[in-house]
mmCIF file of N, CA, C and O in Angstrom:
data_model
loop_
_atom_site.group_PDB
_atom_site.id
_atom_site.type_symbol
_atom_site.label_atom_id
_atom_site.label_comp_id
_atom_site.label_asym_id
_atom_site.label_seq_id
_atom_site.Cartn_x
_atom_site.Cartn_y
_atom_site.Cartn_z
ATOM 1 N N MET A 1 14.236 -8.823 42.765
ATOM 2 C CA MET A 1 15.492 -8.096 42.772
ATOM 3 C C MET A 1 15.839 -7.771 44.229
ATOM 4 O O MET A 1 14.994 -7.263 44.966
ATOM 5 N N THR A 2 17.060 -8.044 44.583
ATOM 6 C CA THR A 2 17.497 -7.766 45.947
ATOM 7 C C THR A 2 17.820 -6.285 46.109
ATOM 8 O O THR A 2 18.059 -5.594 45.115
ATOM 9 N N PRO A 3 17.849 -5.779 47.323
ATOM 10 C CA PRO A 3 18.256 -4.386 47.535
ATOM 11 C C PRO A 3 19.660 -4.101 46.987
ATOM 12 O O PRO A 3 19.903 -3.013 46.464
ATOM 13 N N ASP A 4 20.567 -5.072 47.074
ATOM 14 C CA ASP A 4 21.905 -4.877 46.512
ATOM 15 C C ASP A 4 21.857 -4.752 44.995
ATOM 16 O O ASP A 4 22.564 -3.923 44.416
ATOM 17 N N ASP A 5 21.025 -5.563 44.345
ATOM 18 C CA ASP A 5 20.867 -5.472 42.892
ATOM 19 C C ASP A 5 20.300 -4.117 42.502
ATOM 20 O O ASP A 5 20.732 -3.502 41.525
ATOM 21 N N GLU A 6 19.320 -3.674 43.259
ATOM 22 C CA GLU A 6 18.702 -2.378 42.999
ATOM 23 C C GLU A 6 19.728 -1.258 43.166
ATOM 24 O O GLU A 6 19.821 -0.365 42.328
ATOM 25 N N HIS A 7 20.511 -1.326 44.221
ATOM 26 C CA HIS A 7 21.548 -0.324 44.468
ATOM 27 C C HIS A 7 22.563 -0.306 43.321
ATOM 28 O O HIS A 7 22.964 0.762 42.853
ATOM 29 N N THR A 8 22.965 -1.474 42.855
ATOM 30 C CA THR A 8 23.901 -1.575 41.731
ATOM 31 C C THR A 8 23.296 -0.953 40.473
ATOM 32 O O THR A 8 23.983 -0.256 39.721
ATOM 33 N N ALA A 9 22.013 -1.176 40.247
ATOM 34 C CA ALA A 9 21.334 -0.587 39.090
ATOM 35 C C ALA A 9 21.310 0.932 39.201
ATOM 36 O O ALA A 9 21.589 1.633 38.225
ATOM 37 N N PHE A 10 21.004 1.448 40.392
ATOM 38 C CA PHE A 10 21.001 2.899 40.592
ATOM 39 C C PHE A 10 22.381 3.478 40.314
ATOM 40 O O PHE A 10 22.510 4.521 39.660
ATOM 41 N N GLU A 11 23.427 2.823 40.800
ATOM 42 C CA GLU A 11 24.789 3.299 40.561
ATOM 43 C C GLU A 11 25.109 3.329 39.072
ATOM 44 O O GLU A 11 25.747 4.263 38.595
ATOM 45 N N SER A 12 24.670 2.328 38.350
ATOM 46 C CA SER A 12 24.891 2.274 36.911
ATOM 47 C C SER A 12 24.194 3.437 36.204
ATOM 48 O O SER A 12 24.759 4.073 35.308
ATOM 49 N N ILE A 13 22.982 3.722 36.610
ATOM 50 C CA ILE A 13 22.221 4.816 35.998
ATOM 51 C C ILE A 13 22.852 6.161 36.346
ATOM 52 O O ILE A 13 22.919 7.062 35.506
ATOM 53 N N ILE A 14 23.352 6.293 37.540
ATOM 54 C CA ILE A 14 24.026 7.535 37.938
ATOM 55 C C ILE A 14 25.317 7.711 37.140
ATOM 56 O O ILE A 14 25.642 8.831 36.717
ATOM 57 N N LYS A 15 26.035 6.633 36.884
ATOM 58 C CA LYS A 15 27.237 6.722 36.036
ATOM 59 C C LYS A 15 26.866 7.187 34.644
ATOM 60 O O LYS A 15 27.588 7.965 34.023
ATOM 61 N N ASP A 16 25.729 6.706 34.126
ATOM 62 C CA ASP A 16 25.255 7.162 32.821
ATOM 63 C C ASP A 16 24.945 8.659 32.856
ATOM 64 O O ASP A 16 25.264 9.382 31.916
ATOM 65 N N PHE A 17 24.346 9.117 33.953
ATOM 66 C CA PHE A 17 24.070 10.541 34.115
ATOM 67 C C PHE A 17 25.368 11.333 34.006
ATOM 68 O O PHE A 17 25.438 12.335 33.301
ATOM 69 N N GLU A 18 26.401 10.886 34.705
ATOM 70 C CA GLU A 18 27.695 11.580 34.671
ATOM 71 C C GLU A 18 28.295 11.574 33.275
ATOM 72 O O GLU A 18 28.891 12.567 32.856
ATOM 73 N N THR A 19 28.134 10.485 32.555
ATOM 74 C CA THR A 19 28.631 10.424 31.175
ATOM 75 C C THR A 19 27.949 11.482 30.328
ATOM 76 O O THR A 19 28.613 12.214 29.584
ATOM 77 N N HIS A 20 26.639 11.588 30.435
ATOM 78 C CA HIS A 20 25.901 12.612 29.691
ATOM 79 C C HIS A 20 26.322 14.013 30.143
ATOM 80 O O HIS A 20 26.501 14.902 29.321
ATOM 81 N N TYR A 21 26.475 14.188 31.441
ATOM 82 C CA TYR A 21 26.874 15.485 31.993
ATOM 83 C C TYR A 21 28.245 15.895 31.458
ATOM 84 O O TYR A 21 28.443 17.037 31.050
ATOM 85 N N ASN A 22 29.185 14.973 31.429
ATOM 86 C CA ASN A 22 30.534 15.279 30.949
ATOM 87 C C ASN A 22 30.579 15.554 29.454
ATOM 88 O O ASN A 22 31.499 16.221 28.979
ATOM 89 N N SER A 23 29.599 15.056 28.718
ATOM 90 C CA SER A 23 29.516 15.320 27.282
ATOM 91 C C SER A 23 28.900 16.681 26.993
ATOM 92 O O SER A 23 28.927 17.150 25.865
ATOM 93 N N GLY A 24 28.352 17.304 27.984
ATOM 94 C CA GLY A 24 27.690 18.597 27.849
ATOM 95 C C GLY A 24 26.492 18.620 28.759
ATOM 96 O O GLY A 24 25.579 17.815 28.573
ATOM 97 N N PRO A 25 26.497 19.466 29.752
ATOM 98 C CA PRO A 25 25.435 19.417 30.783
ATOM 99 C C PRO A 25 24.107 20.035 30.347
ATOM 100 O O PRO A 25 23.506 20.812 31.066
ATOM 101 N N GLU A 26 23.640 19.663 29.154
ATOM 102 C CA GLU A 26 22.379 20.229 28.654
ATOM 103 C C GLU A 26 21.200 19.942 29.564
ATOM 104 O O GLU A 26 20.226 20.684 29.555
ATOM 105 N N MET A 27 21.276 18.873 30.348
ATOM 106 C CA MET A 27 20.141 18.541 31.206
ATOM 107 C C MET A 27 19.902 19.628 32.244
ATOM 108 O O MET A 27 18.815 19.739 32.782
ATOM 109 N N PHE A 28 20.907 20.479 32.495
ATOM 110 C CA PHE A 28 20.743 21.567 33.454
ATOM 111 C C PHE A 28 20.437 22.911 32.784
ATOM 112 O O PHE A 28 20.401 23.931 33.451
ATOM 113 N N SER A 29 20.213 22.912 31.483
ATOM 114 C CA SER A 29 19.962 24.188 30.806
ATOM 115 C C SER A 29 18.572 24.749 31.118
ATOM 116 O O SER A 29 18.351 25.944 30.999
ATOM 117 N N SER A 30 17.656 23.897 31.524
ATOM 118 C CA SER A 30 16.316 24.344 31.934
ATOM 119 C C SER A 30 15.647 23.226 32.720
ATOM 120 O O SER A 30 16.059 22.068 32.655
ATOM 121 N N ARG A 31 14.608 23.594 33.444
ATOM 122 C CA ARG A 31 13.849 22.576 34.192
ATOM 123 C C ARG A 31 13.228 21.573 33.226
ATOM 124 O O ARG A 31 13.188 20.367 33.490
ATOM 125 N N TYR A 32 12.754 22.090 32.101
ATOM 126 C CA TYR A 32 12.170 21.219 31.078
ATOM 127 C C TYR A 32 13.187 20.179 30.610
ATOM 128 O O TYR A 32 12.874 18.988 30.515
ATOM 129 N N ASN A 33 14.420 20.619 30.317
ATOM 130 C CA ASN A 33 15.445 19.690 29.852
ATOM 131 C C ASN A 33 15.803 18.662 30.926
ATOM 132 O O ASN A 33 16.037 17.497 30.613
ATOM 133 N N PHE A 34 15.856 19.093 32.180
ATOM 134 C CA PHE A 34 16.160 18.168 33.264
ATOM 135 C C PHE A 34 15.056 17.119 33.376
ATOM 136 O O PHE A 34 15.335 15.920 33.438
ATOM 137 N N ASP A 35 13.809 17.563 33.397
ATOM 138 C CA ASP A 35 12.686 16.626 33.496
ATOM 139 C C ASP A 35 12.627 15.697 32.287
ATOM 140 O O ASP A 35 12.335 14.505 32.419
ATOM 141 N N LYS A 36 12.924 16.232 31.119
ATOM 142 C CA LYS A 36 12.936 15.426 29.898
ATOM 143 C C LYS A 36 14.044 14.367 29.976
ATOM 144 O O LYS A 36 13.838 13.215 29.586
ATOM 145 N N PHE A 37 15.216 14.761 30.474
ATOM 146 C CA PHE A 37 16.311 13.813 30.642
ATOM 147 C C PHE A 37 15.891 12.662 31.565
ATOM 148 O O PHE A 37 16.118 11.499 31.263
ATOM 149 N N LEU A 38 15.275 13.024 32.682
ATOM 150 C CA LEU A 38 14.812 11.988 33.611
ATOM 151 C C LEU A 38 13.799 11.068 32.936
ATOM 152 O O LEU A 38 13.867 9.847 33.074
ATOM 153 N N ASP A 39 12.864 11.665 32.202
ATOM 154 C CA ASP A 39 11.790 10.885 31.610
ATOM 155 C C ASP A 39 12.255 10.013 30.449
ATOM 156 O O ASP A 39 11.639 8.990 30.174
ATOM 157 N N THR A 40 13.342 10.391 29.789
ATOM 158 C CA THR A 40 13.811 9.578 28.672
ATOM 159 C C THR A 40 14.979 8.686 29.081
ATOM 160 O O THR A 40 14.848 7.460 29.095
ATOM 161 N N GLU A 41 16.095 9.272 29.448
ATOM 162 C CA GLU A 41 17.299 8.495 29.760
ATOM 163 C C GLU A 41 17.135 7.633 31.008
ATOM 164 O O GLU A 41 17.455 6.449 30.988
ATOM 165 N N VAL A 42 16.673 8.233 32.086
ATOM 166 C CA VAL A 42 16.548 7.475 33.330
ATOM 167 C C VAL A 42 15.471 6.407 33.185
ATOM 168 O O VAL A 42 15.651 5.268 33.620
ATOM 169 N N ARG A 43 14.366 6.754 32.548
ATOM 170 C CA ARG A 43 13.303 5.755 32.335
ATOM 171 C C ARG A 43 13.816 4.593 31.482
ATOM 172 O O ARG A 43 13.563 3.427 31.776
ATOM 173 N N PHE A 44 14.557 4.902 30.418
ATOM 174 C CA PHE A 44 15.105 3.866 29.542
ATOM 175 C C PHE A 44 15.983 2.893 30.333
ATOM 176 O O PHE A 44 15.825 1.679 30.257
ATOM 177 N N HIS A 45 16.919 3.454 31.107
ATOM 178 C CA HIS A 45 17.847 2.603 31.856
ATOM 179 C C HIS A 45 17.141 1.842 32.984
ATOM 180 O O HIS A 45 17.500 0.689 33.261
ATOM 181 N N ALA A 46 16.162 2.454 33.610
ATOM 182 C CA ALA A 46 15.405 1.759 34.652
ATOM 183 C C ALA A 46 14.675 0.558 34.052
ATOM 184 O O ALA A 46 14.685 -0.537 34.630
ATOM 185 N N LYS A 47 14.073 0.765 32.896
ATOM 186 C CA LYS A 47 13.374 -0.339 32.238
ATOM 187 C C LYS A 47 14.362 -1.424 31.821
ATOM 188 O O LYS A 47 14.116 -2.614 32.022
ATOM 189 N N LEU A 48 15.495 -1.021 31.274
ATOM 190 C CA LEU A 48 16.515 -1.963 30.834
ATOM 191 C C LEU A 48 17.039 -2.807 32.002
ATOM 192 O O LEU A 48 17.235 -4.016 31.875
ATOM 193 N N LEU A 49 17.238 -2.157 33.140
ATOM 194 C CA LEU A 49 17.785 -2.844 34.307
ATOM 195 C C LEU A 49 16.701 -3.429 35.225
ATOM 196 O O LEU A 49 17.008 -3.974 36.284
ATOM 197 N N LYS A 50 15.444 -3.255 34.804
ATOM 198 C CA LYS A 50 14.296 -3.828 35.526
ATOM 199 C C LYS A 50 14.168 -3.320 36.962
ATOM 200 O O LYS A 50 13.970 -4.088 37.904
ATOM 201 N N VAL A 51 14.302 -2.000 37.105
ATOM 202 C CA VAL A 51 14.069 -1.365 38.400
ATOM 203 C C VAL A 51 12.933 -0.362 38.249
ATOM 204 O O VAL A 51 12.675 0.146 37.159
ATOM 205 N N ASP A 52 12.262 -0.098 39.335
ATOM 206 C CA ASP A 52 11.135 0.823 39.341
ATOM 207 C C ASP A 52 11.583 2.230 38.956
ATOM 208 O O ASP A 52 12.533 2.769 39.542
ATOM 209 N N PHE A 53 10.927 2.823 37.971
ATOM 210 C CA PHE A 53 11.316 4.145 37.491
ATOM 211 C C PHE A 53 11.211 5.210 38.579
ATOM 212 O O PHE A 53 12.111 6.032 38.734
ATOM 213 N N GLU A 54 10.132 5.221 39.337
ATOM 214 C CA GLU A 54 9.953 6.259 40.353
ATOM 215 C C GLU A 54 11.036 6.179 41.432
ATOM 216 O O GLU A 54 11.545 7.204 41.882
ATOM 217 N N LYS A 55 11.395 4.971 41.844
ATOM 218 C CA LYS A 55 12.467 4.815 42.817
ATOM 219 C C LYS A 55 13.811 5.236 42.222
ATOM 220 O O LYS A 55 14.628 5.865 42.889
ATOM 221 N N THR A 56 14.017 4.892 40.967
ATOM 222 C CA THR A 56 15.248 5.272 40.284
ATOM 223 C C THR A 56 15.333 6.779 40.146
ATOM 224 O O THR A 56 16.375 7.385 40.418
ATOM 225 N N LYS A 57 14.248 7.388 39.737
ATOM 226 C CA LYS A 57 14.196 8.842 39.584
ATOM 227 C C LYS A 57 14.506 9.523 40.918
ATOM 228 O O LYS A 57 15.299 10.463 40.967
ATOM 229 N N ALA A 58 13.923 9.043 41.994
ATOM 230 C CA ALA A 58 14.176 9.617 43.319
ATOM 231 C C ALA A 58 15.640 9.462 43.709
ATOM 232 O O ALA A 58 16.243 10.388 44.270
ATOM 233 N N ALA A 59 16.226 8.314 43.409
ATOM 234 C CA ALA A 59 17.643 8.093 43.728
ATOM 235 C C ALA A 59 18.535 9.024 42.923
ATOM 236 O O ALA A 59 19.493 9.602 43.460
ATOM 237 N N VAL A 60 18.224 9.203 41.647
ATOM 238 C CA VAL A 60 19.025 10.091 40.800
ATOM 239 C C VAL A 60 18.897 11.538 41.278
ATOM 240 O O VAL A 60 19.894 12.249 41.404
ATOM 241 N N ILE A 61 17.685 11.973 41.582
ATOM 242 C CA ILE A 61 17.492 13.347 42.060
ATOM 243 C C ILE A 61 18.222 13.569 43.376
ATOM 244 O O ILE A 61 18.879 14.603 43.562
ATOM 245 N N ALA A 62 18.163 12.608 44.284
ATOM 246 C CA ALA A 62 18.879 12.735 45.555
ATOM 247 C C ALA A 62 20.380 12.848 45.310
ATOM 248 O O ALA A 62 21.067 13.665 45.932
ATOM 249 N N TRP A 63 20.892 12.059 44.396
ATOM 250 C CA TRP A 63 22.309 12.103 44.062
ATOM 251 C C TRP A 63 22.670 13.454 43.427
ATOM 252 O O TRP A 63 23.682 14.051 43.761
ATOM 253 N N VAL A 64 21.818 13.922 42.524
ATOM 254 C CA VAL A 64 22.058 15.221 41.872
ATOM 255 C C VAL A 64 22.051 16.339 42.905
ATOM 256 O O VAL A 64 22.902 17.234 42.865
ATOM 257 N N GLU A 65 21.120 16.297 43.839
ATOM 258 C CA GLU A 65 21.055 17.325 44.887
ATOM 259 C C GLU A 65 22.351 17.386 45.687
ATOM 260 O O GLU A 65 22.763 18.459 46.123
ATOM 261 N N GLN A 66 22.995 16.252 45.880
ATOM 262 C CA GLN A 66 24.244 16.202 46.638
ATOM 263 C C GLN A 66 25.460 16.553 45.798
ATOM 264 O O GLN A 66 26.391 17.181 46.286
ATOM 265 N N ASN A 67 25.479 16.145 44.539
ATOM 266 C CA ASN A 67 26.681 16.237 43.726
ATOM 267 C C ASN A 67 26.666 17.343 42.680
ATOM 268 O O ASN A 67 27.719 17.663 42.126
ATOM 269 N N HIS A 68 25.508 17.878 42.405
ATOM 270 C CA HIS A 68 25.372 18.977 41.449
ATOM 271 C C HIS A 68 24.410 20.014 42.024
ATOM 272 O O HIS A 68 23.514 20.510 41.331
ATOM 273 N N ALA A 69 24.619 20.311 43.290
ATOM 274 C CA ALA A 69 23.682 21.176 44.020
ATOM 275 C C ALA A 69 23.508 22.538 43.369
ATOM 276 O O ALA A 69 22.391 23.050 43.278
ATOM 277 N N MET A 70 24.593 23.139 42.917
ATOM 278 C CA MET A 70 24.512 24.475 42.325
ATOM 279 C C MET A 70 23.639 24.462 41.067
ATOM 280 O O MET A 70 22.729 25.272 40.940
ATOM 281 N N GLU A 71 23.934 23.547 40.162
ATOM 282 C CA GLU A 71 23.164 23.475 38.916
ATOM 283 C C GLU A 71 21.698 23.141 39.204
ATOM 284 O O GLU A 71 20.805 23.727 38.620
ATOM 285 N N TYR A 72 21.499 22.197 40.116
ATOM 286 C CA TYR A 72 20.123 21.773 40.417
ATOM 287 C C TYR A 72 19.329 22.914 41.069
ATOM 288 O O TYR A 72 18.161 23.101 40.745
ATOM 289 N N SER A 73 19.969 23.655 41.935
ATOM 290 C CA SER A 73 19.265 24.743 42.622
ATOM 291 C C SER A 73 18.810 25.825 41.641
ATOM 292 O O SER A 73 17.804 26.500 41.886
ATOM 293 N N LEU A 74 19.513 25.970 40.541
ATOM 294 C CA LEU A 74 19.113 26.960 39.550
ATOM 295 C C LEU A 74 17.856 26.525 38.777
ATOM 296 O O LEU A 74 17.204 27.360 38.142
ATOM 297 N N LEU A 75 17.518 25.251 38.851
ATOM 298 C CA LEU A 75 16.332 24.749 38.164
ATOM 299 C C LEU A 75 15.059 24.955 38.965
ATOM 300 O O LEU A 75 13.977 24.946 38.412
ATOM 301 N N THR A 76 15.183 25.099 40.286
ATOM 302 C CA THR A 76 13.989 25.178 41.124
ATOM 303 C C THR A 76 13.632 26.601 41.451
ATOM 304 O O THR A 76 14.350 27.514 41.248
#
C-alpha cells in the first residue's frame, strides 16, 4: 500500500467517524465509549481497508484532538 493509499484510507475512516458523530456523539460520553468506538468501528474499517490498526487509530486520535478538542479533552 502506498502512502497515498494509506492517507485515503485514513480519510475514509475519519469520514465514518464524522458520520457516527453526527448521528449522536455517544463516543464522547465516556472514555470507555471512546475507546470502545476505536476498538470496534476504527478496527473494522482498518481491517476492511487493509491498513494497520495502530497507525489508523493514531491518525484518528490526532484528527479528533484537532477537530473535537473540547469533547476529547473532557475524556482525559
